[in-house]
Coordinates of C-alpha atoms and ligand atoms in Angstrom, one line a residue:
X1 CA -17.9 2.5 49.5
X2 CA -19.5 0.4 46.8
X3 CA -22.6 -1.0 45.0
X4 CA -24.1 -4.1 45.6
X5 CA -24.5 -6.3 43.0
X6 CA -27.7 -7.2 41.9
X7 CA -28.4 -11.3 41.6
X8 CA -29.2 -10.8 38.0
X9 CA -29.7 -13.9 35.8
X10 CA -30.0 -11.8 32.5
X11 CA -30.5 -8.2 31.4
X12 CA -32.7 -7.1 29.0
X13 CA -32.8 -3.4 27.7
X14 CA -36.2 -2.8 25.8
X15 CA -36.4 0.3 23.6
X16 CA -40.1 1.0 23.8
X17 CA -42.6 1.1 26.9
X18 CA -44.4 -1.4 25.0
X19 CA -41.6 -3.8 25.6
X20 CA -41.3 -2.8 29.6
X21 CA -44.7 -3.7 29.5
X22 CA -44.0 -7.0 27.8
X23 CA -41.2 -7.8 29.9
X24 CA -43.0 -7.3 33.4
X25 CA -46.0 -9.0 32.2
X26 CA -43.6 -12.1 31.5
X27 CA -42.2 -11.7 34.8
X28 CA -45.3 -11.6 36.4
X29 CA -46.6 -14.6 35.1
X30 CA -43.5 -16.9 35.8
X31 CA -43.1 -14.8 39.4
X32 CA -39.3 -13.8 38.2
X33 CA -38.3 -10.9 40.4
X34 CA -37.5 -7.7 38.0
X35 CA -34.8 -5.3 38.8
X36 CA -35.0 -2.2 37.4
X37 CA -31.8 -0.1 36.1
X38 CA -31.0 3.3 35.2
X39 CA -27.2 4.4 35.2
X40 CA -26.3 2.0 37.6
X41 CA -25.0 4.6 39.7
X42 CA -26.7 4.0 42.8
X43 CA -27.6 0.4 43.0
X44 CA -26.0 -0.1 46.5
X45 CA -28.6 2.0 47.4
X46 CA -31.5 0.3 49.5
X47 CA -31.3 -2.9 51.3
X48 CA -30.2 -6.3 49.7
X49 CA -32.2 -8.1 47.0
X50 CA -34.0 -10.9 48.6
X51 CA -34.0 -13.1 45.4
X52 CA -32.4 -13.6 41.9
X53 CA -34.5 -12.3 39.0
X54 CA -33.8 -10.2 35.5
X55 CA -32.2 -6.9 35.2
X56 CA -34.3 -4.2 33.2
X57 CA -32.1 -1.7 32.1
X58 CA -34.3 2.0 31.0
X59 CA -31.1 2.9 28.8
X60 CA -33.0 2.7 25.5
X61 CA -35.7 4.8 26.7
X62 CA -33.6 7.9 26.0
X63 CA -36.2 10.2 23.7
X64 CA -36.6 13.7 24.8
X65 CA -40.8 13.6 23.9
X66 CA -41.4 17.4 24.3
X67 CA -39.8 20.4 25.7
X68 CA -41.8 23.5 26.0
X69 CA -39.6 26.7 27.1
X70 CA -42.7 28.9 27.2
X71 CA -44.6 26.5 29.6
X72 CA -41.4 25.7 31.9
X73 CA -42.1 22.0 31.1
X74 CA -40.2 19.2 29.7
X75 CA -40.8 15.3 29.2
X76 CA -38.3 12.8 28.5
X77 CA -38.2 8.9 28.8
X78 CA -36.4 7.5 32.1
X79 CA -33.6 6.8 30.4
X80 CA -32.5 10.1 29.6
X81 CA -29.1 11.0 31.1
X82 CA -29.0 13.7 33.4
X83 CA -26.1 15.4 31.3
X84 CA -28.2 15.1 28.5
X85 CA -31.2 16.9 30.0
X86 CA -29.5 19.5 31.8
X87 CA -27.6 20.0 28.3
X88 CA -31.0 20.5 26.5
X89 CA -32.5 22.9 29.1
X90 CA -29.4 24.8 29.1
X91 CA -29.9 25.8 25.4
X92 CA -32.5 27.6 26.4
X93 CA -31.4 29.0 29.6
X94 CA -33.8 26.8 31.6
X95 CA -32.6 24.1 34.6
X96 CA -34.0 21.4 37.1
X97 CA -32.2 22.7 40.5
X98 CA -32.0 18.8 41.5
X99 CA -28.1 18.6 42.9
X100 CA -27.2 14.9 41.1
X101 CA -23.9 13.0 41.2
X102 CA -22.6 10.9 38.4
X103 CA -24.5 12.8 36.2
X104 CA -23.2 11.4 32.6
X105 CA -24.6 8.3 33.6
X106 CA -27.6 9.0 36.4
X107 CA -31.1 8.8 34.6
X108 CA -34.1 10.5 35.0
X109 CA -35.8 7.5 36.1
X110 CA -33.1 6.7 38.8
X111 CA -33.1 9.9 40.3
X112 CA -36.8 9.9 40.7
X113 CA -36.9 6.4 41.7
X114 CA -34.5 7.3 44.6
X115 CA -35.1 10.9 45.1
X116 CA -32.1 12.2 47.5
X117 CA -32.1 15.7 47.5
X118 CA -29.4 18.0 47.6
X119 CA -27.8 21.6 49.0
X120 CA -30.2 23.3 46.5
X121 CA -33.3 22.1 48.2
X122 CA -33.2 24.6 50.8
X123 CA -34.4 27.4 48.4
X124 CA -35.5 25.0 45.4
X125 CA -37.8 22.4 47.0
X126 CA -37.4 19.0 46.8
X127 CA -37.7 16.3 43.3
X128 CA -40.8 15.6 43.6
X129 CA -42.3 19.0 43.6
X130 CA -40.9 19.2 40.2
X131 CA -42.7 16.2 38.7
X132 CA -45.8 17.2 36.9
X133 CA -46.5 13.7 35.4
X134 CA -44.9 10.3 35.5
X135 CA -45.8 6.9 33.7
X136 CA -45.1 3.6 34.6
X137 CA -45.5 -0.1 34.4
X138 CA -46.8 -1.7 37.7
X139 CA -45.8 -5.6 39.0
X140 CA -48.7 -7.0 37.0
X141 CA -47.2 -5.6 33.4
X142 CA -49.7 -3.0 33.0
X143 CA -48.8 0.6 31.9
X144 CA -49.9 3.3 34.3
X145 CA -49.9 7.2 34.5
X146 CA -50.6 10.2 36.5
X147 CA -50.5 13.7 37.0
X148 CA -50.3 16.1 33.9
X149 CA -49.7 16.0 30.2
X150 CA -50.6 12.1 30.6
X151 CA -53.8 10.6 28.6
X152 CA -55.1 8.5 31.8
X153 CA -54.8 9.1 35.4
X154 CA -55.1 5.9 38.0
X155 CA -57.9 7.1 40.0
X156 CA -57.4 7.3 44.2
X157 CA -53.6 7.5 44.3
X158 CA -51.2 10.4 43.8
X159 CA -48.9 8.8 41.5
X160 CA -46.2 11.4 41.3
X161 CA -45.8 11.1 45.1
X162 CA -46.3 7.1 45.1
X163 CA -43.3 6.5 42.5
X164 CA -40.5 9.4 43.3
X165 CA -38.4 7.7 46.0
X166 CA -40.0 4.7 46.5
X167 CA -37.2 2.8 44.9
X168 CA -39.0 1.5 41.7
X169 CA -40.8 -1.1 44.4
X170 CA -44.6 0.2 42.9
X171 CA -43.6 0.5 39.1
X172 CA -40.8 1.2 36.4
X173 CA -41.1 4.5 35.6
X174 CA -41.0 4.8 31.9
X175 CA -41.7 8.6 31.2
X176 CA -42.0 11.9 33.5
X177 CA -42.9 15.3 33.0
X178 CA -41.0 18.0 34.5
X179 CA -41.5 21.5 35.3
X180 CA -38.4 23.4 34.7
X181 CA -37.2 26.5 36.0
X182 CA -34.9 29.6 34.3
X183 CA -31.3 28.9 34.9
X184 CA -29.5 31.8 37.1
X185 CA -26.8 33.8 35.4
X186 CA -24.1 33.1 37.8
X187 CA -23.8 31.9 41.3
X188 CA -21.5 32.4 44.4
X189 CA -20.6 31.1 48.1
X190 CA -19.3 33.2 51.3
X191 CA -17.9 31.1 53.5
X192 CA -16.0 31.3 56.9
X193 CA -14.7 29.1 59.6
X194 CA -16.5 28.1 62.6
X195 CA -14.4 28.3 65.8
X196 CA -16.7 25.6 67.7
X197 CA -20.8 24.7 67.7
X198 CA -21.4 28.0 69.8
X199 CA -20.0 29.7 66.8
X200 CA -22.3 27.6 64.3
X201 CA -25.1 28.0 66.3
X202 CA -25.1 31.4 66.6
X203 CA -24.2 32.2 62.8
X204 CA -27.0 29.4 61.5
X205 CA -29.5 31.5 63.9
X206 CA -28.2 34.5 62.5
X207 CA -29.5 33.5 59.0
X208 CA -32.9 33.0 59.9
X209 CA -32.9 36.6 59.7
X210 CA -30.5 37.4 57.3
X211 CA -31.6 40.1 53.9
X212 CA -30.1 37.8 51.8
X213 CA -31.6 34.7 49.9
X214 CA -29.3 31.8 50.3
X215 CA -30.2 28.7 47.9
X216 CA -27.7 26.5 50.3
X217 CA -26.3 26.6 53.9
X218 CA -24.1 23.9 54.2
X219 CA -22.0 22.9 57.4
X220 CA -18.6 20.9 56.4
X221 CA -17.3 19.2 59.5
X222 CA -14.3 16.8 59.5
X223 CA -11.2 15.5 58.2
X224 CA -12.5 14.5 54.5
X225 CA -12.4 18.2 53.6
X226 CA -8.7 19.9 54.2
X227 CA -7.5 16.8 52.5
X228 CA -9.9 15.8 49.5
X229 CA -8.6 18.1 47.5
X230 CA -9.2 21.3 46.1
X231 CA -12.2 22.4 47.9
X232 CA -9.4 23.6 50.7
X233 CA -8.3 26.1 48.6
X234 CA -11.3 28.0 48.7
X235 CA -12.9 27.8 51.8
X236 CA -11.0 28.1 55.3
X237 CA -12.4 25.4 57.8
X238 CA -8.9 23.6 57.6
X239 CA -7.4 25.9 59.9
X240 CA -5.9 24.8 63.1
X241 CA -8.4 24.9 65.8
X242 CA -8.4 25.9 69.4
X243 CA -10.3 26.3 72.7
X244 CA -8.8 29.7 73.7
X245 CA -12.7 31.3 74.5
X246 CA -13.6 28.5 76.6
X247 CA -16.0 26.9 73.9
X248 CA -16.4 23.4 73.1
X249 CA -13.2 22.1 71.8
X250 CA -13.0 19.7 69.0
X251 CA -10.1 17.5 67.9
X252 CA -7.7 19.5 65.1
X253 CA -8.3 17.1 62.6
X254 CA -11.9 18.1 62.4
X255 CA -12.1 21.1 60.0
X256 CA -15.2 23.1 60.5
X257 CA -16.5 25.8 58.1
X258 CA -20.0 27.4 56.6
X259 CA -21.0 28.1 53.0
X260 CA -23.9 29.9 52.5
X261 CA -24.4 29.6 48.4
X262 CA -26.2 31.9 46.2
X263 CA -27.7 32.0 42.9
X264 CA -29.2 34.5 40.7
X265 CA -28.3 37.7 38.5
X266 CA -25.0 39.2 38.7
X267 CA -26.0 42.1 40.4
X268 CA -28.3 40.2 42.8
X269 CA -25.3 38.0 43.5
X270 CA -23.0 40.5 44.6
X271 CA -25.3 42.3 46.5
X272 CA -26.2 39.4 48.6
X273 CA -22.6 38.3 49.1
X274 CA -21.4 41.9 50.2
X275 CA -24.4 42.1 52.5
X276 CA -23.6 38.8 54.1
X277 CA -20.1 39.8 54.6
X278 CA -21.8 42.9 56.5
X279 CA -23.9 40.2 59.0
X280 CA -20.9 38.4 59.3
X281 CA -18.9 41.1 60.1
X282 CA -21.4 42.6 62.9
X283 CA -21.3 39.1 64.4
X284 CA -17.7 39.0 64.8
X285 CA -16.8 37.0 61.9
X286 CA -13.2 37.6 60.7
X287 CA -12.7 34.9 58.6
X288 CA -15.1 35.1 55.8
X289 CA -14.2 34.3 51.9
X290 CA -16.4 34.7 48.8
X291 CA -16.1 31.8 46.0
X292 CA -17.2 33.3 42.6
X293 CA -17.8 32.1 38.8
X294 CA -15.8 28.7 38.2
X295 CA -14.2 28.2 41.3
X296 CA -18.3 28.0 43.0
X297 CA -18.9 25.7 40.3
X298 CA -16.4 23.6 41.4
X299 CA -17.5 23.7 45.0
X300 CA -21.4 22.8 43.8
X301 CA -19.9 19.7 42.6
X302 CA -17.5 19.0 45.6
X303 CA -20.9 19.3 47.7
X304 CA -23.1 16.9 45.5
X305 CA -20.3 14.5 45.1
X306 CA -19.9 14.1 48.8
X307 CA -19.9 10.1 49.1
X308 CA -21.7 9.4 52.6
X309 CA -22.9 6.1 54.0
X310 CA -25.6 7.2 56.5
X311 CA -28.2 10.0 55.7
X312 CA -30.2 11.4 58.8
X313 CA -32.8 13.8 58.9
X314 CA -33.9 16.1 62.0
X315 CA -35.3 19.5 63.1
X316 CA -32.6 21.8 61.9
X317 CA -32.5 23.1 66.1
X318 CA -31.4 19.4 66.9
X319 CA -28.5 19.5 64.4
X320 CA -25.5 20.8 66.3
X321 CA -26.1 18.7 69.1
X322 CA -26.9 15.6 67.1
X323 CA -23.3 16.5 65.2
X324 CA -21.7 17.1 68.6
X325 CA -22.7 13.4 70.0
X326 CA -21.7 11.9 66.7
X327 CA -18.1 13.2 66.7
X328 CA -18.0 11.9 70.0
X329 CA -19.0 8.5 69.3
X330 CA -17.7 8.2 65.7
X331 CA -14.4 10.4 66.1
X332 CA -12.6 10.8 62.4
X333 CA -16.2 10.5 60.8
X334 CA -17.0 13.5 58.3
X335 CA -20.1 15.6 57.8
X336 CA -21.9 17.5 55.2
X337 CA -25.2 19.2 56.6
X338 CA -27.9 20.7 54.5
X339 CA -27.9 22.7 57.8
X340 CA -31.1 24.7 56.5
X341 CA -33.1 21.3 56.3
X342 CA -32.2 19.5 58.9
X343 CA -30.0 16.6 56.8
X344 CA -27.0 15.3 57.8
X345 CA -25.0 12.8 55.5
X346 CA -22.2 11.0 57.3
X347 CA -18.8 9.5 56.0
X348 CA -17.5 6.9 58.5
X349 CA -13.9 6.2 58.8
X350 CA -12.6 3.1 57.3
X351 CA -14.1 0.5 59.5
X352 CA -13.7 -3.1 59.5
X353 CA -16.9 -4.7 58.0
X354 CA -18.2 -6.2 61.4
X355 CA -17.8 -2.7 63.2
X356 CA -19.9 -1.0 60.3
X357 CA -23.2 -2.5 61.7
X358 CA -22.7 -1.6 65.2
X359 CA -21.5 2.0 63.9
X360 CA -24.9 2.2 62.1
X361 CA -27.0 1.1 64.9
X362 CA -25.1 3.4 67.6
X363 CA -25.6 6.3 64.8
X364 CA -29.7 5.2 64.4
X365 CA -30.1 5.1 68.2
X366 CA -28.6 9.4 68.5
X367 CA -30.7 10.1 65.5
X368 CA -33.9 8.9 67.3
X369 CA -33.5 10.1 70.2
X370 CA -32.9 13.5 68.8
X371 CA -36.3 13.1 66.9
X372 CA -34.7 12.0 63.6
X373 CA -34.7 9.3 60.8
X374 CA -32.0 7.4 59.2
X375 CA -31.4 5.7 56.3
X376 CA -28.3 3.7 55.1
X377 CA -26.8 5.1 51.5
X378 CA -24.4 3.0 50.9
X379 CA -21.8 0.0 52.8
X380 CA -18.8 -1.0 52.5
X381 CA -18.3 -4.4 50.1
X382 CA -18.6 -7.4 52.3
X383 CA -21.1 -5.9 54.8
X384 CA -24.9 -7.3 54.5
X385 CA -27.5 -5.1 56.3
X386 CA -30.9 -6.1 57.2
X387 CA -33.7 -4.2 56.1
X388 CA -34.3 -2.8 59.6
X389 CA -30.2 -1.6 60.0
X390 CA -30.8 -0.2 56.4
X391 CA -34.4 2.1 56.7
X392 CA -34.9 2.0 60.3
X393 CA -38.2 0.3 61.9
X394 CA -40.9 0.1 60.1
X395 CA -42.9 3.0 60.9
X396 CA -46.7 3.4 60.9
X397 CA -46.8 4.5 57.1
X398 CA -45.2 0.9 55.9
X399 CA -48.8 -1.0 56.7
X400 CA -49.9 1.5 54.0
X401 CA -47.1 1.2 51.8
X402 CA -47.4 -2.8 52.2
X403 CA -51.0 -2.5 51.2
X404 CA -50.1 -0.3 47.9
X405 CA -47.5 -2.5 47.2
X406 CA -49.7 -5.7 47.2
X407 CA -52.3 -4.1 44.6
X408 CA -49.3 -2.4 42.4
X409 CA -46.9 -5.8 42.7
X410 CA -48.6 -8.8 43.8
X411 CA -46.3 -11.4 43.3
X412 CA -43.7 -9.2 44.7
X413 CA -41.5 -9.0 41.3
X414 CA -40.0 -5.3 41.6
X415 CA -37.2 -4.9 43.6
X416 CA -38.0 -7.5 46.0
X417 CA -36.5 -7.0 49.7
X418 CA -34.8 -3.7 48.5
X419 CA -37.4 -1.0 49.9
X420 CA -38.9 -0.6 53.2
X421 CA -41.0 -3.6 53.0
Ligands
LIG1 C1 -24.7 8.1 48.3 C2 -25.7 8.7 47.6 C3 -26.2 9.9 47.5 C4 -26.7 11.0 47.0 N1 -27.0 12.2 46.8 C5 -28.3 12.7 45.9 C6 -28.3 14.3 45.8 O1 -27.3 14.8 46.5 N2 -29.1 15.0 45.0 C7 -29.7 14.0 44.1 O2 -30.6 14.5 43.4 N3 -29.6 12.6 44.4 C8 -28.8 12.1 45.1 N4 -28.3 10.6 45.0 C9 -29.5 10.1 44.4 C10 -28.7 9.8 42.9 O3 -28.8 11.0 41.9 C11 -29.4 8.7 42.3 O4 -29.5 7.9 43.0 C12 -28.4 8.2 41.0 O5 -29.2 9.6 40.1 C13 -29.7 7.4 40.3 O6 -29.7 7.4 38.8 P1 -28.9 6.1 37.9 O7 -29.6 6.2 36.8 O8 -27.8 5.6 38.1 O9 -30.2 4.8 39.2 P2 -29.7 3.5 39.4 O10 -28.4 3.3 40.3 O11 -29.5 2.5 38.2 O12 -30.5 3.0 40.2 C14 -30.8 3.4 41.4 C15 -32.4 2.7 41.6 O13 -33.5 3.1 41.2 C16 -34.1 2.1 40.7 N5 -34.3 2.7 39.3 C17 -33.5 3.1 38.3 N6 -34.6 3.6 37.3 C18 -35.7 3.1 37.7 C19 -37.1 3.4 37.1 N7 -36.9 3.8 35.6 N8 -38.0 2.9 37.7 C20 -37.9 2.2 38.9 N9 -36.8 2.5 39.3 C21 -36.0 2.9 39.2 C22 -33.0 1.2 40.6 O14 -34.0 -0.1 40.9 C23 -32.3 1.0 41.8 O15 -33.1 0.7 43.0 C24 -27.6 10.2 45.9 C25 -27.5 8.8 45.8 C26 -26.9 8.2 47.0 C27 -26.9 6.4 47.0

């Protein structure tokens, strides 16, 4: 899985918002494409850029403008890295409950522009729920702002919602005010084997009535999990597989496990771990294990760092049927599912570039049939995907987005070609 190299003729690194304004205004005047770059960790996400242009690195906009622990807010420039921000918040026993891979390099601007959520979304909500205010520069080189803690609101649009997740297509994010949360004292996972898909359905349904408050409900399926190192010592699903109960068997290469994550005070977490153990025993689960402390931190990292090519969202009730179908059509793929949110991340087995597009289309057809949506997160080197193969056919929102794009970026200079239009 590699990043696409953007067709950059030059890269500039402004250190002030005013310099971003100047650079984008000059690019607007000469109709030059501008590709915002944060940490550069996920430049391959999105469709291929449509023409050469300049890279606009935000890494020097890296100041923490304000942190008010008592108000649970922090205002930072877009180039602040996730590691810098989390360290700063941790000193006040606070955090943002986002699950960010490559935190040493990923920046706040990149995290907001891509807005991909991880396991904690189940309990903590989506990234956009934490954005109180945002500042950005549109495709005409005009600075604008929306939400709280800002000087001026651009009337008529919810700027935070518009900019978060739009891959820099409407504006270069320069600053954001985020709502922080208290840092939990500790975390833990309860894990168990899943003998088959019936067992998965049964345990997921039972979680609807659990007395506990999970922060993450994760299904792990596929060959990558046992051999990916480390995680196998904490979880059970690499156990060999049998169909002795006459239920749907999968290949022995397909490890399957359920991980349920908890966070809170030590006493709360201990109570929830004991409680879920009891609930699972009543359901006949005899393979449960507990992962605590530093081992739990390691599991979080493994989940957050799972590299996938495809993300699918579907109603949670359709999840298991879809996974079953996918394993039959793409044997050897590995899956991490944020099951409580109906999100599936799929890592395809290594394949020839020419087969990748066919696999993508097949998975999309299955996702759509299940009433879901799919986007491509990354593609192997040498594979060029069309915009439609990357994002799927344009939905009803595309026309609205296109018209907003026309107002914010009339010459289509911001990340041209890469988003859904
Ligand atoms: C496969 C995959 C899995 C992921 N999983 C998760 C996850 O589980 N949880 C999670 O929180 N995140 C996830 N992400 C998102 C990831 O955290 C972010 O993509 C990453 O943090 C981007 O940071 P960056 O600074 O390296 O951005 P870059 O790689 O530099 O840029 C990414 C995109 O954002 C645009 N961009 C960057 N900065 C700005 C800016 N200031 N203004 C406007 N546009 C900008 C770029 O043009 C580019 O299109 C995932 C991403 C991918 C592709």
